[in-house]
Coordinates of C-alpha atoms and ligand atoms in Angstrom, one line a residue:
X1 CA 29.2 -0.4 -25.0
X2 CA 30.9 -1.6 -28.5
X3 CA 34.9 -1.4 -29.2
X4 CA 34.7 1.0 -32.7
X5 CA 37.9 1.4 -35.4
X6 CA 36.8 4.8 -37.5
X7 CA 39.0 5.4 -40.2
X8 CA 40.1 9.0 -41.3
X9 CA 39.5 12.1 -38.7
X10 CA 37.3 14.4 -41.9
X11 CA 34.2 16.1 -42.0
X12 CA 32.6 12.6 -41.6
X13 CA 34.8 10.8 -40.0
X14 CA 35.3 12.5 -36.6
X15 CA 31.3 13.9 -36.2
X16 CA 29.8 10.2 -36.7
X17 CA 33.1 9.4 -33.7
X18 CA 31.7 11.5 -32.0
X19 CA 28.6 10.3 -31.5
X20 CA 29.8 7.0 -30.8
X21 CA 31.9 8.2 -28.1
X22 CA 28.8 10.4 -26.6
X23 CA 26.9 7.2 -25.8
X24 CA 29.0 5.7 -24.3
X25 CA 31.4 3.8 -27.2
X26 CA 35.1 3.8 -26.8
X27 CA 36.2 5.1 -30.2
X28 CA 39.4 4.7 -32.3
X29 CA 40.1 7.2 -34.7
X30 CA 43.1 6.7 -36.6
X31 CA 44.7 8.3 -39.5
X32 CA 48.0 8.2 -41.2
X33 CA 48.8 12.4 -40.7
X34 CA 50.3 12.5 -38.0
X35 CA 50.1 15.7 -38.0
X36 CA 45.9 15.6 -38.0
X37 CA 46.8 13.0 -34.8
X38 CA 49.0 15.4 -33.0
X39 CA 46.5 17.8 -33.0
X40 CA 43.7 15.8 -31.8
X41 CA 45.3 14.0 -29.5
X42 CA 45.7 18.2 -28.2
X43 CA 42.3 18.5 -28.3
X44 CA 42.9 20.6 -31.3
X45 CA 40.1 20.1 -34.3
X46 CA 41.3 20.1 -38.0
X47 CA 37.2 21.6 -39.4
X48 CA 35.2 23.8 -38.7
X49 CA 32.1 21.9 -37.4
X50 CA 29.5 23.5 -35.4
X51 CA 29.6 21.9 -32.2
X52 CA 31.8 19.3 -33.0
X53 CA 35.0 20.5 -30.2
X54 CA 32.3 20.4 -27.1
X55 CA 31.4 16.5 -28.8
X56 CA 34.6 15.7 -29.0
X57 CA 36.5 17.3 -25.5
X58 CA 33.2 16.4 -23.7
X59 CA 34.2 12.8 -24.6
X60 CA 38.1 13.1 -24.2
X61 CA 38.0 9.5 -22.0
X62 CA 36.7 7.9 -24.6
X63 CA 38.4 8.5 -27.3
X64 CA 42.2 7.2 -28.2
X65 CA 42.7 8.5 -31.6
X66 CA 46.9 7.1 -33.0
X67 CA 48.2 6.6 -36.6
X68 CA 48.7 2.8 -35.6
X69 CA 47.3 0.8 -37.7
X70 CA 48.0 -2.6 -36.6
X71 CA 46.4 -2.2 -33.2
X72 CA 44.0 -0.3 -34.3
X73 CA 42.9 -2.6 -36.6
X74 CA 43.6 -5.4 -34.4
X75 CA 41.5 -3.7 -31.0
X76 CA 38.7 -2.8 -31.9
X77 CA 35.3 -5.3 -33.3
X78 CA 33.5 -2.7 -35.5
X79 CA 35.7 -0.7 -38.1
X80 CA 34.2 1.8 -40.2
X81 CA 35.7 3.3 -43.3
X82 CA 35.2 7.1 -43.5
X83 CA 38.0 7.9 -45.7
X84 CA 37.8 10.1 -49.0
X85 CA 36.4 8.5 -52.1
X86 CA 37.3 12.0 -55.1
X87 CA 36.7 12.3 -58.6
X88 CA 38.5 10.6 -60.7
X89 CA 39.0 12.3 -64.7
X90 CA 35.9 10.6 -66.0
X91 CA 34.1 11.2 -63.1
X92 CA 33.8 7.7 -60.7
X93 CA 35.0 8.0 -57.4
X94 CA 38.4 7.1 -56.9
X95 CA 38.3 3.8 -54.1
X96 CA 43.0 3.2 -54.0
X97 CA 42.2 4.7 -50.2
X98 CA 39.2 3.0 -49.6
X99 CA 40.7 -0.3 -50.4
X100 CA 43.9 0.7 -49.2
X101 CA 42.0 0.4 -45.8
X102 CA 40.5 -2.6 -46.5
X103 CA 43.6 -4.7 -47.5
X104 CA 44.9 -3.7 -43.8
X105 CA 41.8 -4.4 -42.3
X106 CA 42.8 -7.8 -44.4
X107 CA 46.6 -7.8 -43.5
X108 CA 46.0 -7.3 -39.8
X109 CA 43.5 -8.8 -38.9
X110 CA 43.3 -11.0 -35.6
X111 CA 39.2 -12.2 -34.4
X112 CA 36.0 -11.9 -36.5
X113 CA 34.7 -8.2 -37.8
X114 CA 32.2 -5.7 -38.8
X115 CA 33.8 -3.4 -41.2
X116 CA 31.7 -0.9 -42.6
X117 CA 31.1 0.9 -45.6
X118 CA 30.8 5.0 -44.6
X119 CA 32.6 6.6 -47.2
X120 CA 30.5 7.2 -50.3
X121 CA 31.2 4.9 -52.7
X122 CA 30.3 3.0 -56.4
X123 CA 27.6 -0.1 -56.2
X124 CA 29.9 -3.4 -55.9
X125 CA 32.5 -1.5 -54.1
X126 CA 31.4 -3.4 -50.7
X127 CA 32.5 -6.7 -52.3
X128 CA 35.6 -5.5 -53.9
X129 CA 36.3 -4.6 -50.0
X130 CA 35.1 -8.1 -49.2
X131 CA 37.8 -10.4 -52.6
X132 CA 40.4 -6.9 -50.5
X133 CA 40.5 -8.4 -47.4
X134 CA 39.7 -12.1 -48.2
X135 CA 42.8 -12.0 -50.9
X136 CA 45.0 -10.6 -47.2
X137 CA 44.2 -13.4 -45.6
X138 CA 44.7 -16.3 -48.1
X139 CA 48.7 -14.5 -48.8
X140 CA 48.6 -14.9 -44.8
X141 CA 47.2 -18.5 -44.9
X142 CA 44.9 -17.4 -41.7
X143 CA 41.2 -17.7 -42.1
X144 CA 39.0 -15.6 -40.1
X145 CA 34.9 -14.7 -40.3
X146 CA 34.0 -11.4 -41.2
X147 CA 31.1 -9.1 -42.9
X148 CA 31.5 -5.7 -45.0
X149 CA 28.2 -3.7 -43.8
X150 CA 27.1 -0.7 -45.9
X151 CA 26.0 2.1 -43.7
X152 CA 25.4 5.4 -45.9
X153 CA 26.2 8.8 -44.0
X154 CA 23.9 11.5 -45.0
X155 CA 25.3 14.2 -42.8
X156 CA 25.1 18.2 -44.2
X157 CA 28.5 19.5 -43.8
X158 CA 27.5 22.7 -41.3
X159 CA 25.2 20.4 -38.6
X160 CA 26.8 17.1 -39.6
X161 CA 26.7 16.5 -35.9
X162 CA 22.9 17.3 -35.6
X163 CA 22.3 14.5 -37.8
X164 CA 24.5 12.3 -36.2
X165 CA 23.4 12.5 -33.4
X166 CA 19.5 13.1 -35.0
X167 CA 18.9 11.7 -37.9
X168 CA 16.0 11.7 -39.9
X169 CA 17.3 7.6 -41.1
X170 CA 19.5 4.8 -41.1
X171 CA 20.9 2.5 -43.6
X172 CA 21.9 -1.0 -43.0
X173 CA 23.1 -2.5 -45.7
X174 CA 24.3 -6.1 -45.4
X175 CA 23.9 -9.8 -46.3
X176 CA 24.0 -11.2 -42.6
X177 CA 21.1 -10.7 -39.9
X178 CA 23.0 -11.1 -37.4
X179 CA 26.1 -8.0 -39.0
X180 CA 22.1 -6.0 -39.3
X181 CA 21.3 -7.1 -35.7
X182 CA 25.3 -5.3 -33.9
X183 CA 24.2 -2.2 -36.4
X184 CA 21.5 -1.8 -35.9
X185 CA 22.2 -1.9 -31.1
X186 CA 24.5 0.7 -32.0
X187 CA 22.0 3.4 -33.4
X188 CA 19.3 2.8 -31.0
X189 CA 20.6 5.2 -28.4
X190 CA 19.5 7.9 -31.7
X191 CA 16.6 7.2 -32.6
X192 CA 14.6 6.7 -29.7
X193 CA 12.5 8.9 -31.4
X194 CA 11.6 6.8 -34.0
X195 CA 13.3 7.6 -36.0
X196 CA 13.5 4.4 -39.1
X197 CA 16.4 1.8 -38.9
X198 CA 16.0 0.7 -42.9
X199 CA 17.8 -2.8 -43.0
X200 CA 18.8 -3.9 -46.6
X201 CA 21.0 -5.4 -49.1
X202 CA 24.3 -4.6 -49.7
X203 CA 24.0 -3.4 -53.7
X204 CA 21.0 -1.2 -52.6
X205 CA 22.0 0.2 -49.9
X206 CA 24.8 1.8 -51.4
X207 CA 22.2 3.0 -54.3
X208 CA 19.8 4.7 -51.2
X209 CA 23.4 7.0 -51.6
X210 CA 23.7 8.2 -54.4
X211 CA 19.9 8.3 -55.4
X212 CA 19.3 10.4 -52.4
X213 CA 21.9 12.9 -53.4
X214 CA 20.8 13.4 -56.7
X215 CA 17.0 13.3 -55.8
X216 CA 18.1 17.2 -54.0
X217 CA 20.4 18.1 -56.5
X218 CA 18.3 18.0 -59.1
X219 CA 15.3 19.9 -56.5
X220 CA 18.0 22.7 -56.7
X221 CA 19.2 22.3 -60.5
X222 CA 15.5 22.1 -61.1
X223 CA 14.8 25.3 -59.1
X224 CA 17.2 27.2 -60.4
X225 CA 15.5 26.8 -63.7
X226 CA 12.4 27.8 -62.8
X227 CA 14.2 31.3 -61.5
X228 CA 15.5 31.8 -64.9
X229 CA 12.1 31.6 -66.5
X230 CA 10.8 33.3 -63.6
X231 CA 14.1 36.2 -64.7
X232 CA 12.8 36.3 -67.9
X233 CA 8.4 36.2 -67.8
X234 CA 8.8 39.0 -64.2
X235 CA 8.1 36.3 -61.6
X236 CA 9.2 36.3 -58.4
X237 CA 11.3 32.7 -57.9
X238 CA 10.1 33.3 -54.1
X239 CA 6.8 33.6 -54.2
X240 CA 6.7 30.3 -57.0
X241 CA 8.6 28.1 -53.8
X242 CA 5.6 29.3 -51.6
X243 CA 3.6 28.2 -53.9
X244 CA 4.7 24.6 -54.9
X245 CA 5.7 24.5 -51.5
X246 CA 2.3 23.8 -49.5
X247 CA 1.7 21.0 -52.0
X248 CA 2.7 18.3 -49.6
X249 CA 3.7 16.1 -51.9
X250 CA 5.9 19.2 -53.2
X251 CA 7.9 19.5 -49.9
X252 CA 9.5 23.0 -48.6
X253 CA 12.9 21.6 -48.5
X254 CA 15.7 22.4 -50.7
X255 CA 13.4 24.6 -53.1
X256 CA 15.7 27.8 -52.9
X257 CA 17.6 29.1 -55.7
X258 CA 20.4 30.3 -55.7
X259 CA 24.3 31.0 -57.2
X260 CA 24.6 27.0 -57.5
X261 CA 25.2 23.8 -55.8
X262 CA 28.2 22.8 -54.3
X263 CA 30.3 21.9 -51.8
X264 CA 31.9 17.6 -51.6
X265 CA 29.5 16.2 -52.4
X266 CA 26.3 16.0 -54.5
X267 CA 28.5 17.5 -57.6
X268 CA 31.1 14.1 -56.8
X269 CA 28.3 11.6 -56.5
X270 CA 26.0 13.2 -59.2
X271 CA 29.2 12.4 -62.0
X272 CA 29.6 9.2 -60.1
X273 CA 26.3 7.7 -60.6
X274 CA 26.4 9.5 -64.2
X275 CA 29.1 7.2 -65.0
X276 CA 28.0 4.2 -63.5
X277 CA 24.5 5.1 -65.3
X278 CA 26.9 5.4 -68.4
X279 CA 28.6 2.3 -68.5
X280 CA 25.5 0.2 -67.6
X281 CA 24.3 1.8 -70.7
X282 CA 20.7 3.4 -69.0
X283 CA 22.5 6.8 -68.1
X284 CA 20.7 9.0 -66.5
X285 CA 19.7 11.5 -68.7
X286 CA 18.0 13.7 -65.1
X287 CA 20.9 13.5 -63.3
X288 CA 23.1 14.9 -66.7
X289 CA 21.0 17.9 -67.1
X290 CA 21.5 18.0 -62.4
X291 CA 24.6 18.3 -63.6
X292 CA 25.0 21.1 -66.6
X293 CA 22.3 23.3 -65.1
X294 CA 24.3 23.4 -61.5
X295 CA 27.7 24.3 -64.1
X296 CA 26.8 26.6 -65.8
X297 CA 25.2 29.4 -62.8
X298 CA 28.6 30.6 -61.9
X299 CA 29.6 32.0 -64.8
X300 CA 26.0 33.2 -65.5
X301 CA 26.4 35.2 -62.6
X302 CA 29.4 36.9 -63.6
X303 CA 27.6 37.6 -66.9
X304 CA 24.4 38.8 -64.9
X305 CA 26.9 41.6 -63.0
X306 CA 28.7 42.6 -66.3
X307 CA 25.6 43.3 -68.5
X308 CA 25.2 46.0 -65.9
X309 CA 28.4 47.8 -65.1
X310 CA 31.9 46.1 -65.2
X311 CA 33.4 47.7 -62.4
X312 CA 37.0 47.3 -61.4
X313 CA 36.5 45.7 -57.6
X314 CA 34.2 43.1 -57.1
X315 CA 33.4 42.6 -52.9
X316 CA 32.4 38.5 -52.4
X317 CA 30.5 38.5 -49.2
X318 CA 31.2 34.1 -48.9
X319 CA 33.8 31.7 -50.4
X320 CA 33.5 28.8 -48.1
X321 CA 30.0 26.1 -50.1
X322 CA 27.3 27.4 -47.4
X323 CA 26.9 29.0 -44.2
X324 CA 28.3 27.4 -41.3
X325 CA 31.4 25.2 -42.2
X326 CA 35.2 26.6 -43.7
X327 CA 34.4 24.1 -46.6
X328 CA 35.1 25.4 -50.2
X329 CA 35.3 22.9 -52.2
X330 CA 33.2 22.3 -55.4
X331 CA 32.3 26.4 -54.0
X332 CA 29.6 28.5 -56.4
X333 CA 31.9 31.4 -54.8
X334 CA 35.5 30.5 -55.8
X335 CA 35.1 29.3 -59.9
X336 CA 33.3 33.1 -59.7
X337 CA 36.5 34.4 -58.0
X338 CA 38.3 32.3 -60.9
X339 CA 36.1 34.1 -63.5
X340 CA 35.9 37.5 -62.4
X341 CA 40.2 37.8 -61.9
X342 CA 39.8 36.3 -65.6
X343 CA 37.9 39.1 -67.1
X344 CA 40.6 41.8 -64.9
X345 CA 38.8 42.7 -61.6
X346 CA 40.6 43.1 -58.6
X347 CA 38.7 40.6 -55.7
X348 CA 38.4 42.0 -52.5
X349 CA 37.2 38.4 -50.6
X350 CA 35.4 38.3 -46.5
X351 CA 34.2 34.8 -45.1
X352 CA 33.6 33.9 -41.4
X353 CA 35.3 31.0 -41.8
X354 CA 36.8 30.3 -45.5
X355 CA 39.1 33.3 -45.5
X356 CA 42.6 30.3 -44.3
X357 CA 40.8 28.0 -47.5
X358 CA 40.3 30.5 -49.9
X359 CA 44.2 31.8 -49.4
X360 CA 45.2 28.5 -50.4
X361 CA 44.0 29.0 -53.2
X362 CA 44.5 32.6 -54.2
X363 CA 47.7 33.6 -52.4
X364 CA 48.7 36.9 -53.0
X365 CA 45.9 37.1 -56.3
X366 CA 42.9 38.4 -54.0
X367 CA 42.6 41.1 -50.7
X368 CA 41.4 39.3 -47.8
X369 CA 39.2 41.0 -45.0
X370 CA 38.1 39.6 -41.4
X371 CA 36.0 42.5 -41.9
X372 CA 32.8 42.1 -44.1
X373 CA 32.6 46.6 -44.2
X374 CA 36.0 46.1 -44.8
X375 CA 36.2 44.0 -47.9
X376 CA 33.5 47.0 -49.9
X377 CA 35.5 49.4 -49.3
X378 CA 36.2 51.5 -52.7
X379 CA 34.1 48.2 -54.5
X380 CA 31.8 48.9 -57.3
X381 CA 29.1 46.1 -56.5
X382 CA 29.3 43.7 -53.9
X383 CA 28.3 39.7 -54.8
X384 CA 26.6 37.3 -51.8
X385 CA 27.6 34.2 -51.9
X386 CA 26.9 32.4 -49.3
X387 CA 24.1 32.7 -46.5
X388 CA 25.9 33.4 -44.0
X389 CA 24.0 35.3 -40.7
X390 CA 26.1 38.7 -40.4
X391 CA 25.3 39.4 -43.5
X392 CA 21.9 39.1 -43.2
X393 CA 20.4 42.7 -41.4
X394 CA 23.7 45.0 -42.5
X395 CA 24.4 48.0 -41.9
X396 CA 23.1 49.7 -44.6
X397 CA 24.3 53.5 -43.9
X398 CA 27.9 52.4 -43.7
X399 CA 27.6 50.1 -47.0
X400 CA 26.5 52.8 -49.2
X401 CA 29.5 55.4 -47.7
X402 CA 32.3 52.9 -48.6
X403 CA 31.0 51.3 -51.5
X404 CA 32.3 53.5 -54.9
X405 CA 29.2 52.0 -57.4
X406 CA 25.6 50.4 -55.3
X407 CA 25.6 47.4 -56.7
X408 CA 24.5 44.4 -54.8
X409 CA 24.2 40.7 -57.2
X410 CA 22.6 38.2 -54.2
X411 CA 23.7 34.7 -55.3
X412 CA 20.9 33.6 -52.7
X413 CA 18.2 36.0 -52.5
X414 CA 19.1 37.2 -49.0
X415 CA 16.8 40.8 -49.2
X416 CA 13.7 42.0 -49.2
X417 CA 13.1 43.9 -52.4
X418 CA 11.5 46.9 -51.0
X419 CA 14.2 47.2 -48.5
X420 CA 17.6 47.3 -50.6
X421 CA 15.0 49.5 -53.1
X422 CA 14.9 52.3 -49.7
X423 CA 17.9 51.7 -49.4
X424 CA 19.3 53.0 -52.3
X425 CA 21.0 49.8 -53.7
X426 CA 20.9 48.3 -57.3
X427 CA 20.1 44.8 -56.3
X428 CA 19.6 42.2 -58.7
X429 CA 18.6 38.4 -57.4
X430 CA 18.2 35.0 -58.3
X431 CA 14.6 34.8 -60.4
X432 CA 13.1 37.8 -59.2
X433 CA 13.0 41.4 -60.9
X434 CA 16.2 43.9 -60.4
X435 CA 16.3 46.2 -58.2
X436 CA 17.8 49.9 -60.6
X437 CA 18.0 52.8 -59.0
Ligands
UGA501 C1 24.8 16.8 -48.8 C2 23.5 15.8 -48.8 O1 22.1 17.4 -48.3 C3 23.4 15.0 -47.2 O2 22.2 14.7 -46.7 C4 24.5 13.9 -47.4 O3 24.8 12.7 -46.5 C5 26.2 15.0 -47.8 O4 26.2 15.8 -49.1 C6 27.0 13.6 -48.2 O5 27.0 13.3 -49.0 O6 28.6 13.3 -47.1 P1 26.0 19.1 -47.6 O7 26.4 18.2 -49.3 O8 26.6 19.1 -46.7 O9 25.0 17.1 -47.8 O10 24.8 20.1 -48.5 P2 23.3 20.4 -48.5 O11 23.3 21.3 -47.0 O12 22.8 19.4 -49.4 O13 23.8 22.1 -49.5 C7 24.5 21.1 -51.0 C8 24.4 22.7 -51.6 O14 23.2 22.6 -52.2 C9 25.3 23.5 -50.8 O15 26.0 25.0 -52.0 C10 23.7 25.0 -50.6 O16 24.0 26.1 -50.1 C11 23.2 24.6 -51.4 N1 21.2 24.4 -51.7 C12 20.8 23.8 -50.3 C13 20.7 25.2 -52.5 O17 21.2 26.0 -53.8 N2 19.1 25.4 -52.4 C14 18.5 24.5 -51.7 O18 18.1 25.2 -51.4 C15 19.5 24.0 -50.7

């Protein structure tokens, strides 16, 4: 059993805390947001993440939720920094929250600590965290040992609990062998299946995170460009994917062509790595192209729709950046809605989990529907933006009755071409022949 403090109770901190508590550790969740901590104390989880609420409830006795910075730092041996690192205007990561945690650690620590950077941070941040803590200790005229570790997270939203409990790999970046072993022991219960715990130097660990996310984003931008070509040459991107994926060197993961990739990670991390590469005169042309390709896609999707019809009213299915989350950060769907409003088109939206967050952006400018079918009433077309499973086998007959015109623009290739043709819909998907009735 270890005494762990997790700073930041967001999409990273909470699943991680739940995972550690579940294997018997004592976990303090620290956040400055009083309302969030009160909710957590009352069993209310501030984010939607499948399995999270249950895991926290089951391990309630191992949790302490608090806003008390001093106690949290003094009472725990290992401190995980899981706060946000939003993008600055130039694309670089804003480190103010990470460094403010480091400052508090230096201000209050009273014994040896292991400080773990879990937030995604630029290469060299562990050194900055170390300097910040040292500066505080110097001001206090005290000496305490501490080690700063880079331990990037690889959780996907929507399956973060699963990713914490059964990670593909754990990366521990440290220059201190005993610290590496302490963290290795902490993670061993999660890799009983033999998945690797990679202990490496701090800067390589920091770089692994950026390289991994940028590579995954590049795979999707690549397949999206292939889809553009398929549309022009009459090929089918799903067939192309199948043929490519049969080569083990390529694999079948992250090769689904889509409206665009989104979320709080890929865009932020691609921009941060691009910024880092430019600052050292080693600009990554590939990462730059990955971003450009992705940014062009929501407009391409809307332009495609406008090349078929100028609708009065459109229905959007899905505003979350992917299924199984209420997160709409950098969601392609949100960008599409903004473009539709610029064209003066009325918008109805449905999403099983993200309507509340969507309301915070659009207020009364669009209509929010609790039922996916109600959202279709009098619409000229449906734009499917997020592949929630509830959209997979729709009631075609009912859709036909509710809609004014029968157009579906599918940003996630959810439907079989023959099926939609038989149902009598105009169907335009990504990288496949359009169906016209
Ligand atoms: C991503 C990484 O997958 C995680 O490993 C990483 O830990 C996380 O970022 C992070 O840095 O915190 P996440 O952003 O939650 O996870 O979501 P993904 O499943 O990677 O999806 C990102 C976007 O790509 C979504 O909009 C999704 O719809 C899109 N996507 C994914 C595609 O368009 N095609 C695909 O084949 C796969």
